[in-house]
PDB file of C-alpha atoms in Angstrom:
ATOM      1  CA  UNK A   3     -26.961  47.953  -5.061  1.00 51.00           C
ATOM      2  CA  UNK A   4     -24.063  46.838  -7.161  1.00 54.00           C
ATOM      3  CA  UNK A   5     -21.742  49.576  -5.004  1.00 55.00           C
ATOM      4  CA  UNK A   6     -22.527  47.157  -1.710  1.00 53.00           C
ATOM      5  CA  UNK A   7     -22.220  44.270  -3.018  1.00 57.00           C
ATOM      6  CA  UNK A   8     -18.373  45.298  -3.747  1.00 52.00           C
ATOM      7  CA  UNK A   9     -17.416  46.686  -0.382  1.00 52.00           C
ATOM      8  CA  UNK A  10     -19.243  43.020   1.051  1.00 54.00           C
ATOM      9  CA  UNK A  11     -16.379  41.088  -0.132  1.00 64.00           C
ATOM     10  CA  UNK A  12     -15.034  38.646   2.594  1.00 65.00           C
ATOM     11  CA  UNK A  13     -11.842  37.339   2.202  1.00 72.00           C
ATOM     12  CA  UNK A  14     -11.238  35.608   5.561  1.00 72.00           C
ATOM     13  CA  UNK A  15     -11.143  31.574   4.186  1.00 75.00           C
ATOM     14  CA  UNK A  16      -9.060  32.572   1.359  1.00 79.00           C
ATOM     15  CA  UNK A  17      -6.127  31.753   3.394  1.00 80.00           C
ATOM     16  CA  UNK A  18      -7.150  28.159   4.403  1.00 84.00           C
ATOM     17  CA  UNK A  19      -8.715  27.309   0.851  1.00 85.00           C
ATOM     18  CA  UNK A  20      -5.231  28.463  -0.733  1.00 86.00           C
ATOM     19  CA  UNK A  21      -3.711  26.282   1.589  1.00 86.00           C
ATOM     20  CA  UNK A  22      -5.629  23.589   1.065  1.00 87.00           C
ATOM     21  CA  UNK A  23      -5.289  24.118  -2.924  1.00 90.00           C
ATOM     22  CA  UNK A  24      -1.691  23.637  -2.326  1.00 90.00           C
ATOM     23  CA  UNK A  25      -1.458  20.640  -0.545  1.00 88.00           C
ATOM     24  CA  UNK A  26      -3.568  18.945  -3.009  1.00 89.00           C
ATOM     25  CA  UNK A  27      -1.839  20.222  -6.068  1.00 93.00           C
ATOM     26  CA  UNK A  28       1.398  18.866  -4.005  1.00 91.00           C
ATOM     27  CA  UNK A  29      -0.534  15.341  -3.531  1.00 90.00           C
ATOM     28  CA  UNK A  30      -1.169  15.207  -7.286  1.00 94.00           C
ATOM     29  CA  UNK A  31       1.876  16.224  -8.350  1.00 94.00           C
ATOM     30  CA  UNK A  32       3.755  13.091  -6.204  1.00 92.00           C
ATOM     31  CA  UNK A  33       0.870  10.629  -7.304  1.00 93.00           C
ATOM     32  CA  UNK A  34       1.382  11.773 -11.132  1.00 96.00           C
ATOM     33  CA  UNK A  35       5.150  10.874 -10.512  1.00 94.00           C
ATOM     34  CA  UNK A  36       4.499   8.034  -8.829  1.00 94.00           C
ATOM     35  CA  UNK A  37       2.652   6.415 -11.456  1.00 94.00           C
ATOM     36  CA  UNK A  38       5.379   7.804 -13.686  1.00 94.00           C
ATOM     37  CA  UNK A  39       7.981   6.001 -11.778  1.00 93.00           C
ATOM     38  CA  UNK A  40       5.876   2.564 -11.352  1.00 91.00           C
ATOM     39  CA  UNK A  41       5.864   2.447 -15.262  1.00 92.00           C
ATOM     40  CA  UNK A  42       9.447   1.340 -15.079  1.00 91.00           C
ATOM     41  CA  UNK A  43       8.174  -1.671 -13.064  1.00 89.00           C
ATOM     42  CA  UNK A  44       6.938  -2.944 -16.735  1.00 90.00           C
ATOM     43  CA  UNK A  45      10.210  -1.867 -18.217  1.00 92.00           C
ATOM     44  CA  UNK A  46      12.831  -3.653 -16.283  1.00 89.00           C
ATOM     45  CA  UNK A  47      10.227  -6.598 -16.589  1.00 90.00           C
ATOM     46  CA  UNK A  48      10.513  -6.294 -20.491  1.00 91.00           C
ATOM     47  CA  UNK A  49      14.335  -5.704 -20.312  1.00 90.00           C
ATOM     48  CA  UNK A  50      14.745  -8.888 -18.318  1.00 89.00           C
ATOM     49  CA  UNK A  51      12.857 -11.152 -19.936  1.00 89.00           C
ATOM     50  CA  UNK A  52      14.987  -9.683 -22.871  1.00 90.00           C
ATOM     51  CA  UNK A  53      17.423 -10.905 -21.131  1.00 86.00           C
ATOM     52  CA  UNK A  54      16.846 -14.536 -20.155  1.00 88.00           C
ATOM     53  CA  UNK A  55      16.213 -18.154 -21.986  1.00 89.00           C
ATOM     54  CA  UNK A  56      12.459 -18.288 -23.632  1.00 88.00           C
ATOM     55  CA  UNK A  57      11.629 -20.659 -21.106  1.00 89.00           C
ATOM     56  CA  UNK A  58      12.358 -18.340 -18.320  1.00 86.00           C
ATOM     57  CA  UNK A  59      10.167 -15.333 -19.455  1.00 90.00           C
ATOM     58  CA  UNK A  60       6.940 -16.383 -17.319  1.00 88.00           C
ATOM     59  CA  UNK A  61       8.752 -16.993 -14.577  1.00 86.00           C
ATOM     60  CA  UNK A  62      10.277 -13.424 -14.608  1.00 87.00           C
ATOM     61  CA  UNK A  63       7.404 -11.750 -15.641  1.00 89.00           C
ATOM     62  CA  UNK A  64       5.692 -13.511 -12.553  1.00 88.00           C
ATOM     63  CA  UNK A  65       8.556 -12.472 -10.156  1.00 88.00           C
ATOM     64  CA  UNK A  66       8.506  -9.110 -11.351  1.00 88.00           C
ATOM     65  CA  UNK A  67       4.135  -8.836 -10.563  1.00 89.00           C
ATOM     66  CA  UNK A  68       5.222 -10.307  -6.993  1.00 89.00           C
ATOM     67  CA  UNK A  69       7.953  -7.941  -6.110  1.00 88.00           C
ATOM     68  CA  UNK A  70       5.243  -5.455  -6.483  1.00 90.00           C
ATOM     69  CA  UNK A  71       2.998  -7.298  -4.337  1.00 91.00           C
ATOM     70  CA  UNK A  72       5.080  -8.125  -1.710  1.00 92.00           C
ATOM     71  CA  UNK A  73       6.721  -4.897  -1.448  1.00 90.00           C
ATOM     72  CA  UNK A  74       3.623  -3.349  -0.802  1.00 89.00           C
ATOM     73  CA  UNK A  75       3.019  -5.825   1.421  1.00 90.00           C
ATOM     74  CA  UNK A  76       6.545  -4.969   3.411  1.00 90.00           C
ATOM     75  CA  UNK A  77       6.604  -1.588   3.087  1.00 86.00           C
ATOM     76  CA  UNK A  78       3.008  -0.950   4.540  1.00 86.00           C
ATOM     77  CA  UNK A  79       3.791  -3.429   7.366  1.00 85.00           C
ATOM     78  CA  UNK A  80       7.012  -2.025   8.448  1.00 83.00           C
ATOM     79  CA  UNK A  81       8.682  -0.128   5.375  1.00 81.00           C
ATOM     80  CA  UNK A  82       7.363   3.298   5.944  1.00 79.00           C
ATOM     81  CA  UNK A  83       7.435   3.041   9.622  1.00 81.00           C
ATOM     82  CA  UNK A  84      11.475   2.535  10.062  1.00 80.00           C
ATOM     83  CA  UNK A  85      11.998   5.049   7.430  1.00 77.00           C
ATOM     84  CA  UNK A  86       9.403   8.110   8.118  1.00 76.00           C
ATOM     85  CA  UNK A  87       7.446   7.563  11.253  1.00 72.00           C
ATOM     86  CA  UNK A  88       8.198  10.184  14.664  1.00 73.00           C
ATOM     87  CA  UNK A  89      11.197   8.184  16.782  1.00 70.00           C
ATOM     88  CA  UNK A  90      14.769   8.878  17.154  1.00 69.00           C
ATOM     89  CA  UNK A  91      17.340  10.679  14.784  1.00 68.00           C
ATOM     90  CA  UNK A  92      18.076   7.253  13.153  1.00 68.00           C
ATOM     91  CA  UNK A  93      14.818   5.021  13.225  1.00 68.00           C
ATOM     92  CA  UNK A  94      11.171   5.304  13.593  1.00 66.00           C
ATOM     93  CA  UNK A  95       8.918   3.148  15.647  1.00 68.00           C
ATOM     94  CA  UNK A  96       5.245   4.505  15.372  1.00 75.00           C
ATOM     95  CA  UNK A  97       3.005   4.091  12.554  1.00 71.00           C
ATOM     96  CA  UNK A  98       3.115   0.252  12.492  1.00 71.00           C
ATOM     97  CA  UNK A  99       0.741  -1.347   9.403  1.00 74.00           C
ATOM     98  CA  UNK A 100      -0.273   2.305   8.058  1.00 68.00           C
ATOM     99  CA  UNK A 101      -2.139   3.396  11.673  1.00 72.00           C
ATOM    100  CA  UNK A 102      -1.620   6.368  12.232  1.00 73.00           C
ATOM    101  CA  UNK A 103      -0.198   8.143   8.912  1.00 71.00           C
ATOM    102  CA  UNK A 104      -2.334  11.432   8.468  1.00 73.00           C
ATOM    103  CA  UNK A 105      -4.069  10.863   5.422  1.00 75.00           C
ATOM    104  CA  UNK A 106      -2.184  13.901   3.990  1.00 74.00           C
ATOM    105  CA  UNK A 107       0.609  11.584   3.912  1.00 77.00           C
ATOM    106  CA  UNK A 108      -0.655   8.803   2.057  1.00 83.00           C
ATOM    107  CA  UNK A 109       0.586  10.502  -1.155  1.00 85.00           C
ATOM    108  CA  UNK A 110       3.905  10.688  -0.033  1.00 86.00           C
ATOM    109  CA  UNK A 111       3.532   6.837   1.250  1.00 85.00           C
ATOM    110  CA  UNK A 112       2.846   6.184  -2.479  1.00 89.00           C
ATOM    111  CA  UNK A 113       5.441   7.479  -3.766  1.00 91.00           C
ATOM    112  CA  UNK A 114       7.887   6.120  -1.196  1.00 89.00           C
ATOM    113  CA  UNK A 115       6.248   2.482  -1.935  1.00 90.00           C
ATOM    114  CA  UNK A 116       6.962   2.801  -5.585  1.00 94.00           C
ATOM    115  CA  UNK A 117      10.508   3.812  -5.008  1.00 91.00           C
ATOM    116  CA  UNK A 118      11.413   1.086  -2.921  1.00 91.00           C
ATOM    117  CA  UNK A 119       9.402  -1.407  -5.486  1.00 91.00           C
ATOM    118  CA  UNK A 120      11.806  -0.331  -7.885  1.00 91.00           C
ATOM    119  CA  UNK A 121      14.808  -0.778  -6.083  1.00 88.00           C
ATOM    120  CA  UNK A 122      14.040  -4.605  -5.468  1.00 88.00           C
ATOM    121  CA  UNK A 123      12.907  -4.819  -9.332  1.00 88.00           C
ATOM    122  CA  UNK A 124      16.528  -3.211 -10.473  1.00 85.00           C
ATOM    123  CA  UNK A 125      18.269  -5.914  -8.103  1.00 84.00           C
ATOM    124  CA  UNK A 126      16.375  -8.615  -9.608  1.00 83.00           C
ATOM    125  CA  UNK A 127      17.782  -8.474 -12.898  1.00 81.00           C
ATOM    126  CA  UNK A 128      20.876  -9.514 -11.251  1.00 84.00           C
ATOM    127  CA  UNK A 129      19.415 -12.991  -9.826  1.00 83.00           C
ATOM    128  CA  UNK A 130      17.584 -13.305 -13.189  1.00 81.00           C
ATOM    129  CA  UNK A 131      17.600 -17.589 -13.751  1.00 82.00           C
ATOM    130  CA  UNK A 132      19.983 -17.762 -10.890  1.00 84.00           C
ATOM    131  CA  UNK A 133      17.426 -18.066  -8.203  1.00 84.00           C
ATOM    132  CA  UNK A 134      14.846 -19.522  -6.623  1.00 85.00           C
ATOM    133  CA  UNK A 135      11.396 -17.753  -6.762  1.00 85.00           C
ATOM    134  CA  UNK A 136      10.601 -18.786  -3.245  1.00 88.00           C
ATOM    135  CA  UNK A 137      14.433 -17.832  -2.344  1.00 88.00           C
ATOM    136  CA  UNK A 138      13.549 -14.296  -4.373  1.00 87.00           C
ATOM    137  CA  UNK A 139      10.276 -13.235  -2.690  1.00 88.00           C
ATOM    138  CA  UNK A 140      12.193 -13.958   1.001  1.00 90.00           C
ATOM    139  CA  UNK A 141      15.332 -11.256  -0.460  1.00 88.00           C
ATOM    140  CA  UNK A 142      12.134  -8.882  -2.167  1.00 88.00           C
ATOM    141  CA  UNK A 143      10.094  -8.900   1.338  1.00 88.00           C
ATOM    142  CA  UNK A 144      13.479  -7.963   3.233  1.00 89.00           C
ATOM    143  CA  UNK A 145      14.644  -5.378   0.398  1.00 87.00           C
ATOM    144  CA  UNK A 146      11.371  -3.853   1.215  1.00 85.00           C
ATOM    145  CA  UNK A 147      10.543  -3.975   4.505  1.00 82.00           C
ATOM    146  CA  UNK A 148      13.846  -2.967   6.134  1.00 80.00           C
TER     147      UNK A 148
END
């Protein structure tokens, strides 16, 4: 009994569950270094309120919670779409607003959103008590949309 129970042994969906295995050990992997990445969100918040009058500190610590807002905001919109959506060599033009990403993508959207989150936080140490916050979330939603 135990001799056919050996020679039974089907191996045919190994291939697709390894597969599988590896795309979601691939999705964790960019969502564990996308959350590692969105941590310095709360650092350059810290360093510029460092940085700034004591009378100034709420205001950048609320600029810094909108970026993040209105980046996602942009980037889902139109964001993602120029940058990784099916079009020419230079520009994409499907994939408006999130329809039609393959949800084996939205890992990768994540970590693209966080990026470009941080790359409008960096620039706004620069404009740190020099601007407007309604002036700053216009330059945030443009950083991050196109």
């Amino acid at each position: 009994m135990a001799e056919s129970r050996l020679n039974m042994t089907d191996y045919s969906g190994l291939d697709t569950r390894l597969e599988e295995l590896a795309e979601n050990i691939n999705a964790m992997f960019l969502l564990f270094n996308a959350i590692i990445v969105s941590l310095m969100q709360a650092g350059f918040a810290c360093l510029e309120a460092g940085c700034v009058n004591s009378k100034n500190v709420t205001n950048i610590m609320m600029k810094n919670v909108m970026d993040l807002f209105i980046c996602g905001i942009f980037y889902w919109l139109v964001g993602y779409s120029l940058a990784y959506s099916p079009g020419n060599m230079f520009l994409g033009y499907t994939q408006w607003a999130g329809v039609g990403v393959p949800e084996g993508r939205l890992a990768h959207w994540f970590f693209q959103f966080v990026f470009a989150a941080t790359a409008a936080t960096i620039l706004s140490g620069a404009v740190a008590e020099r601007c407007n916050f309604a002036a700053y979330i216009v330059y945030s939603s443009v950083i991050s949309g196109f």
